[in-house]
Coordinates of C-alpha atoms in Angstrom, one line a residue:
X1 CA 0.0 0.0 0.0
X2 CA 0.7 3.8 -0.7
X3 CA -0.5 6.8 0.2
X4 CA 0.4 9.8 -1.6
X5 CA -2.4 12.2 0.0
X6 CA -1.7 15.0 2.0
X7 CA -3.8 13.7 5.4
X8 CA -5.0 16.6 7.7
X9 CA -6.8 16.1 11.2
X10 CA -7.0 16.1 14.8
X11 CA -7.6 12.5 16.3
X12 CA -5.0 9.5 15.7
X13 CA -4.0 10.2 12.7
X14 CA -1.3 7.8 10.5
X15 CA -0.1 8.0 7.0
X16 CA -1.4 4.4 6.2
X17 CA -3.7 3.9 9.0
X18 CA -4.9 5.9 12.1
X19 CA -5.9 3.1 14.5
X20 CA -5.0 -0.4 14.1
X21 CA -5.5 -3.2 16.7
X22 CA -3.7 -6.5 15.9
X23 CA -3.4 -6.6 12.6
X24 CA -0.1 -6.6 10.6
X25 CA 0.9 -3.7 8.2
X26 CA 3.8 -4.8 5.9
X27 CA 5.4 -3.3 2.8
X28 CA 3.8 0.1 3.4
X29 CA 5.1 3.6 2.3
X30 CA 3.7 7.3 3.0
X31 CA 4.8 10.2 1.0
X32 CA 2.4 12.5 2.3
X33 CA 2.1 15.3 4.3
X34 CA 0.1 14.9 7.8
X35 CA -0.8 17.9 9.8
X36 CA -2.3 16.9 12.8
X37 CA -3.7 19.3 16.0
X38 CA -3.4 16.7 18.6
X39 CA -3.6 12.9 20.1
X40 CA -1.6 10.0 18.2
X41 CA 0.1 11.0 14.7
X42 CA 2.3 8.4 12.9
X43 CA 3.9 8.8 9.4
X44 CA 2.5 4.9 9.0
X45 CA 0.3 4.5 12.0
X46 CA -1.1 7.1 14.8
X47 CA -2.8 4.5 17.2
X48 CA -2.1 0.4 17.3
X49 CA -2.7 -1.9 20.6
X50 CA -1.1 -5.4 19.4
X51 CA 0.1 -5.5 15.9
X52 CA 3.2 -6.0 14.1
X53 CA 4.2 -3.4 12.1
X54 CA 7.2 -4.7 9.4
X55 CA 9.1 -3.3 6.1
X56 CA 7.6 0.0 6.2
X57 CA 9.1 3.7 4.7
X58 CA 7.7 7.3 6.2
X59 CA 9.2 9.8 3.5
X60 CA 6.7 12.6 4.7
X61 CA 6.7 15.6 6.9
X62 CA 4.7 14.6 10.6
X63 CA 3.7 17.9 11.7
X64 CA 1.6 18.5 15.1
X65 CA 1.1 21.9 16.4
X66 CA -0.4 19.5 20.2
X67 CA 0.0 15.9 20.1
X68 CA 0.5 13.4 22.8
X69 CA 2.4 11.0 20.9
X70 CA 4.3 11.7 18.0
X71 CA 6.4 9.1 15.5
X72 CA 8.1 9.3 12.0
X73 CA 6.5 5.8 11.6
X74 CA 4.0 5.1 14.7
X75 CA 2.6 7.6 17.2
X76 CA 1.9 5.1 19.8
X77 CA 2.0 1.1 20.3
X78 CA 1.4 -0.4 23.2
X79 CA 2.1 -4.1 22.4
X80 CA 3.9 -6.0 19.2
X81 CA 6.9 -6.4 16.8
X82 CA 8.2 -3.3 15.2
X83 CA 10.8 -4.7 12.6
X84 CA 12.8 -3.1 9.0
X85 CA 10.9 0.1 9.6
X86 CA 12.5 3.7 8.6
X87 CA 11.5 7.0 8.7
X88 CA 13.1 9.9 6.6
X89 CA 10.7 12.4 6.6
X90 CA 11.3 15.0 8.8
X91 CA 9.1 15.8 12.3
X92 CA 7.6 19.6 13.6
X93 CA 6.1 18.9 16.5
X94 CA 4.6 19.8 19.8
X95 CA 4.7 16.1 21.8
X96 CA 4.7 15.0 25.3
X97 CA 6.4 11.8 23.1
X98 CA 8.1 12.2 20.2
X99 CA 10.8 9.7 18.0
X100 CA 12.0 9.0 14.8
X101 CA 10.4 5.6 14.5
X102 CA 8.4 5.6 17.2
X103 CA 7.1 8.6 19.6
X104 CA 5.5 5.7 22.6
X105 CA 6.2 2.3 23.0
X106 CA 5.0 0.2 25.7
X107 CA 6.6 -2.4 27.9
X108 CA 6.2 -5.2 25.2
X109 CA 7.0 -3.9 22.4
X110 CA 10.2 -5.4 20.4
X111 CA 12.2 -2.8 18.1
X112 CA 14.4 -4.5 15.7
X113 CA 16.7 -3.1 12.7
X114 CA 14.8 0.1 12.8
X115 CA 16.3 3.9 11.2
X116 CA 14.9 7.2 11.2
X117 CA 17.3 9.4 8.9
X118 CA 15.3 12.7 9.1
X119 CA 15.3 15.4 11.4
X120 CA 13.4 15.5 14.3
X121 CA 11.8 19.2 16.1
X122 CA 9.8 18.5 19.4
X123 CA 8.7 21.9 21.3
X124 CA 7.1 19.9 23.8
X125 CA 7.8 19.3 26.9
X126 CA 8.4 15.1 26.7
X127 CA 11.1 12.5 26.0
X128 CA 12.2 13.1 22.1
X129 CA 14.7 10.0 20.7
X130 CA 16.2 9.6 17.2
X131 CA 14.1 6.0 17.0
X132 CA 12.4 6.1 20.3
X133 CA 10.6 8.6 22.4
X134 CA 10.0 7.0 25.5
X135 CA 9.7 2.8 26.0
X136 CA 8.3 1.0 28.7
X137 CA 4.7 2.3 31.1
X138 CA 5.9 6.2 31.5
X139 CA 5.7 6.9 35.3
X140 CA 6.4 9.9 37.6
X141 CA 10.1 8.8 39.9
X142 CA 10.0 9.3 43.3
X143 CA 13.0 10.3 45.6
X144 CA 12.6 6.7 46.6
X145 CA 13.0 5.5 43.3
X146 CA 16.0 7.0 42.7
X147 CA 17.6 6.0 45.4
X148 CA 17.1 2.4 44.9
X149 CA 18.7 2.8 41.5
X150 CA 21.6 4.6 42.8
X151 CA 22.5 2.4 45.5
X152 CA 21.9 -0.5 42.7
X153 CA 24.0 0.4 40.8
X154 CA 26.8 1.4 43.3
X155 CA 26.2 -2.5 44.5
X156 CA 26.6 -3.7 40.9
X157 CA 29.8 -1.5 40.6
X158 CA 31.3 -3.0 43.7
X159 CA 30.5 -6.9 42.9
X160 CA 32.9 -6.5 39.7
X161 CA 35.2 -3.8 41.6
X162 CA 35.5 -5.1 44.8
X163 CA 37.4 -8.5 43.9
X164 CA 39.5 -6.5 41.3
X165 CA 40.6 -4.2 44.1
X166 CA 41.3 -7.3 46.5

């Protein structure tokens, strides 16, 4: 499939398809323009649950002046296989998520061999990545939460160091 269309909107909005829920896009290209005003915008997908999304090209501008989650090729997954998938068109957005391939992804989602080769411009106030925006449940860290991660990895420091030292 092909789109070729410039795609303007304001709800989960993709290139190819704006909500998907496991299904399997493959082989896909956009060259399109989409200009969304907020939610999920994808250059492929804006919105997917469980899917696998594989051998896909973005080569068009993602533009959002609001969106929660933004993504050369998929706004948002939450669940599924993201493989061969690159994005070269380039992103102007406003995102609380924003990435080259993918703006949110969730705790299961696999990534694998993926490129985004445009530029990316997030004037929000989230996570922005080259390929990924944010992956795994987004959450608020406590001063509890940090600690525990820094004296973890102080203790994984000193099982290597320690017997080095000694």
């Amino acid at each position: 499939c092909k789109n070729t269309g410039a795609i303007t909107g304001s709800n989960n909005m993709g290139g190819i398809v704006g909500v998907i829920h496991s299904v399997q896009i493959d082989r896909c290209i956009n060259t399109a323009t989409l200009t969304s005003n907020y939610s999920y915008v994808g250059g492929i997908v804006g919105n997917t649950s469980i899917s696998v999304v594989h051998n896909v090209l973005n080569d068009g501008v993602v533009s959002a002046a609001s969106s929660h989650c933004a993504g050369g090729v998929i706004g948002k997954t939450t669940w599924g296989a993201v493989f061969a998938c690159q994005n070269y068109g380039d992103m102007k957005v406003s995102a609380d998520y924003a990435g080259g391939v993918i703006g949110l992804a969730g705790n299961y989602t696999m990534v694998n061999y993926c490129s985004n080769l445009a530029n990316i411009h997030n004037s929000g106030k989230g996570p922005t990545g080259g390929v990924i925006g944010e992956i795994g449940d987004p959450r608020e860290w406590s001063a509890m939460d940090i600690v525990g991660c820094v004296l973890g990895s102080v203790e994984c420091v000193m099982g290597v160091a320690g017997p080095l030292i000694a």
